[in-house]
């Protein structure tokens, strides 16, 4: 889950992984199905299965993934749309080009038209 307020000063999907790890807080959970809750800028962005850098990577990747997903297709309800992730955030996950080619191109190749895909 990403930030409620989409702006370059919020959301994990707008910052590099390095910046994310500097600001994120991983809170271990007890008697829960997941290992930890991840807080970013004071807000929970979801649960993860590992602690430390692996948990941070899971949370950051999910935020970037969700932002791409919500911009890939034309058939999503309007209320599900959100801003694309930043180029800085997306550059950590080149494998996402295969999963979300249209949204990925809009971020990483902004001069390439969508019709070329």
Tab-separated table of C-alpha atoms in Angstrom:
chain	number	residue	atom	x	y	z
A	1	UNK	CA	0.000	0.000	0.000
A	2	UNK	CA	1.335	3.412	-0.904
A	3	UNK	CA	0.952	6.793	0.707
A	4	UNK	CA	-2.483	8.369	0.877
A	5	UNK	CA	-1.069	11.697	-0.250
A	6	UNK	CA	0.686	11.258	-3.580
A	7	UNK	CA	3.456	13.802	-3.890
A	8	UNK	CA	7.221	13.723	-4.400
A	9	UNK	CA	7.631	14.330	-0.674
A	10	UNK	CA	5.566	11.309	0.359
A	11	UNK	CA	5.240	7.819	-1.136
A	12	UNK	CA	8.021	5.250	-1.244
A	13	UNK	CA	7.463	4.990	-5.004
A	14	UNK	CA	9.006	8.436	-5.473
A	15	UNK	CA	12.362	7.920	-3.725
A	16	UNK	CA	15.459	5.834	-4.407
A	17	UNK	CA	15.913	2.612	-2.492
A	18	UNK	CA	18.836	4.218	-0.670
A	19	UNK	CA	16.696	7.133	0.498
A	20	UNK	CA	13.878	4.751	1.380
A	21	UNK	CA	16.127	2.642	3.620
A	22	UNK	CA	17.402	5.780	5.339
A	23	UNK	CA	13.859	6.829	6.257
A	24	UNK	CA	11.923	3.571	6.606
A	25	UNK	CA	11.375	1.939	9.975
A	26	UNK	CA	10.803	-1.798	10.204
A	27	UNK	CA	8.713	-2.752	13.218
A	28	UNK	CA	8.953	-6.470	14.087
A	29	UNK	CA	5.627	-8.168	14.756
A	30	UNK	CA	4.861	-10.828	17.349
A	31	UNK	CA	2.163	-13.492	16.899
A	32	UNK	CA	1.448	-12.304	13.378
A	33	UNK	CA	1.613	-14.048	10.024
A	34	UNK	CA	4.187	-11.574	8.726
A	35	UNK	CA	7.595	-10.604	10.141
A	36	UNK	CA	7.219	-6.828	10.289
A	37	UNK	CA	5.298	-3.685	9.459
A	38	UNK	CA	7.130	-1.029	7.462
A	39	UNK	CA	6.651	2.638	8.278
A	40	UNK	CA	7.707	5.314	5.836
A	41	UNK	CA	7.479	8.949	6.830
A	42	UNK	CA	5.272	8.019	9.751
A	43	UNK	CA	2.788	5.930	7.800
A	44	UNK	CA	2.433	2.163	7.506
A	45	UNK	CA	3.008	1.037	3.935
A	46	UNK	CA	2.432	-2.645	4.579
A	47	UNK	CA	3.729	-5.861	6.026
A	48	UNK	CA	6.849	-7.733	4.925
A	49	UNK	CA	8.198	-11.252	5.324
A	50	UNK	CA	11.773	-10.384	6.308
A	51	UNK	CA	13.629	-7.941	8.516
A	52	UNK	CA	16.496	-5.623	7.619
A	53	UNK	CA	17.435	-4.739	4.057
A	54	UNK	CA	15.419	-7.643	2.616
A	55	UNK	CA	12.270	-6.338	4.296
A	56	UNK	CA	12.984	-2.812	3.104
A	57	UNK	CA	13.510	-4.080	-0.441
A	58	UNK	CA	10.212	-5.968	-0.355
A	59	UNK	CA	8.294	-2.875	0.788
A	60	UNK	CA	9.963	-0.476	-1.665
A	61	UNK	CA	9.603	-2.845	-4.600
A	62	UNK	CA	5.911	-3.357	-3.778
A	63	UNK	CA	5.287	0.407	-3.738
A	64	UNK	CA	6.960	0.815	-7.145
A	65	UNK	CA	5.191	-2.289	-8.497
A	66	UNK	CA	1.773	-1.024	-7.394
A	67	UNK	CA	2.318	2.396	-8.953
A	68	UNK	CA	3.224	0.760	-12.279
A	69	UNK	CA	0.311	-1.682	-12.078
A	70	UNK	CA	-2.119	1.157	-11.554
A	71	UNK	CA	-0.861	2.845	-14.716
A	72	UNK	CA	-0.426	-0.131	-17.038
A	73	UNK	CA	-3.919	-0.850	-18.249
A	74	UNK	CA	-6.749	1.251	-19.548
A	75	UNK	CA	-9.412	-0.833	-17.827
A	76	UNK	CA	-8.720	0.160	-14.211
A	77	UNK	CA	-11.348	2.246	-12.436
A	78	UNK	CA	-10.366	5.908	-12.219
A	79	UNK	CA	-10.159	5.785	-8.426
A	80	UNK	CA	-7.358	3.182	-8.623
A	81	UNK	CA	-5.055	5.388	-10.686
A	82	UNK	CA	-2.102	7.039	-8.983
A	83	UNK	CA	1.005	8.876	-10.185
A	84	UNK	CA	3.757	6.866	-11.816
A	85	UNK	CA	6.826	6.091	-9.705
A	86	UNK	CA	9.871	8.282	-10.169
A	87	UNK	CA	12.659	7.296	-12.531
A	88	UNK	CA	14.958	7.213	-9.499
A	89	UNK	CA	12.787	4.653	-7.702
A	90	UNK	CA	12.099	2.538	-10.787
A	91	UNK	CA	15.749	2.335	-11.844
A	92	UNK	CA	16.331	-0.191	-9.032
A	93	UNK	CA	13.924	-2.658	-10.690
A	94	UNK	CA	14.700	-3.097	-14.422
A	95	UNK	CA	12.858	-6.447	-14.389
A	96	UNK	CA	9.584	-4.535	-14.080
A	97	UNK	CA	9.820	-3.551	-17.741
A	98	UNK	CA	8.725	-7.091	-18.615
A	99	UNK	CA	5.762	-6.959	-16.206
A	100	UNK	CA	4.525	-3.446	-16.994
A	101	UNK	CA	5.946	-2.420	-20.399
A	102	UNK	CA	3.631	0.541	-21.025
A	103	UNK	CA	3.936	2.150	-17.603
A	104	UNK	CA	7.682	1.396	-17.441
A	105	UNK	CA	8.242	3.137	-20.784
A	106	UNK	CA	6.315	6.199	-19.635
A	107	UNK	CA	8.776	6.566	-16.751
A	108	UNK	CA	12.077	5.370	-18.196
A	109	UNK	CA	11.598	6.385	-21.840
A	110	UNK	CA	9.409	9.483	-21.613
A	111	UNK	CA	10.140	10.556	-25.199
A	112	UNK	CA	8.929	7.205	-26.572
A	113	UNK	CA	5.279	7.281	-27.528
A	114	UNK	CA	2.913	4.718	-26.070
A	115	UNK	CA	1.769	3.851	-29.598
A	116	UNK	CA	5.219	2.475	-30.363
A	117	UNK	CA	4.774	-0.320	-27.830
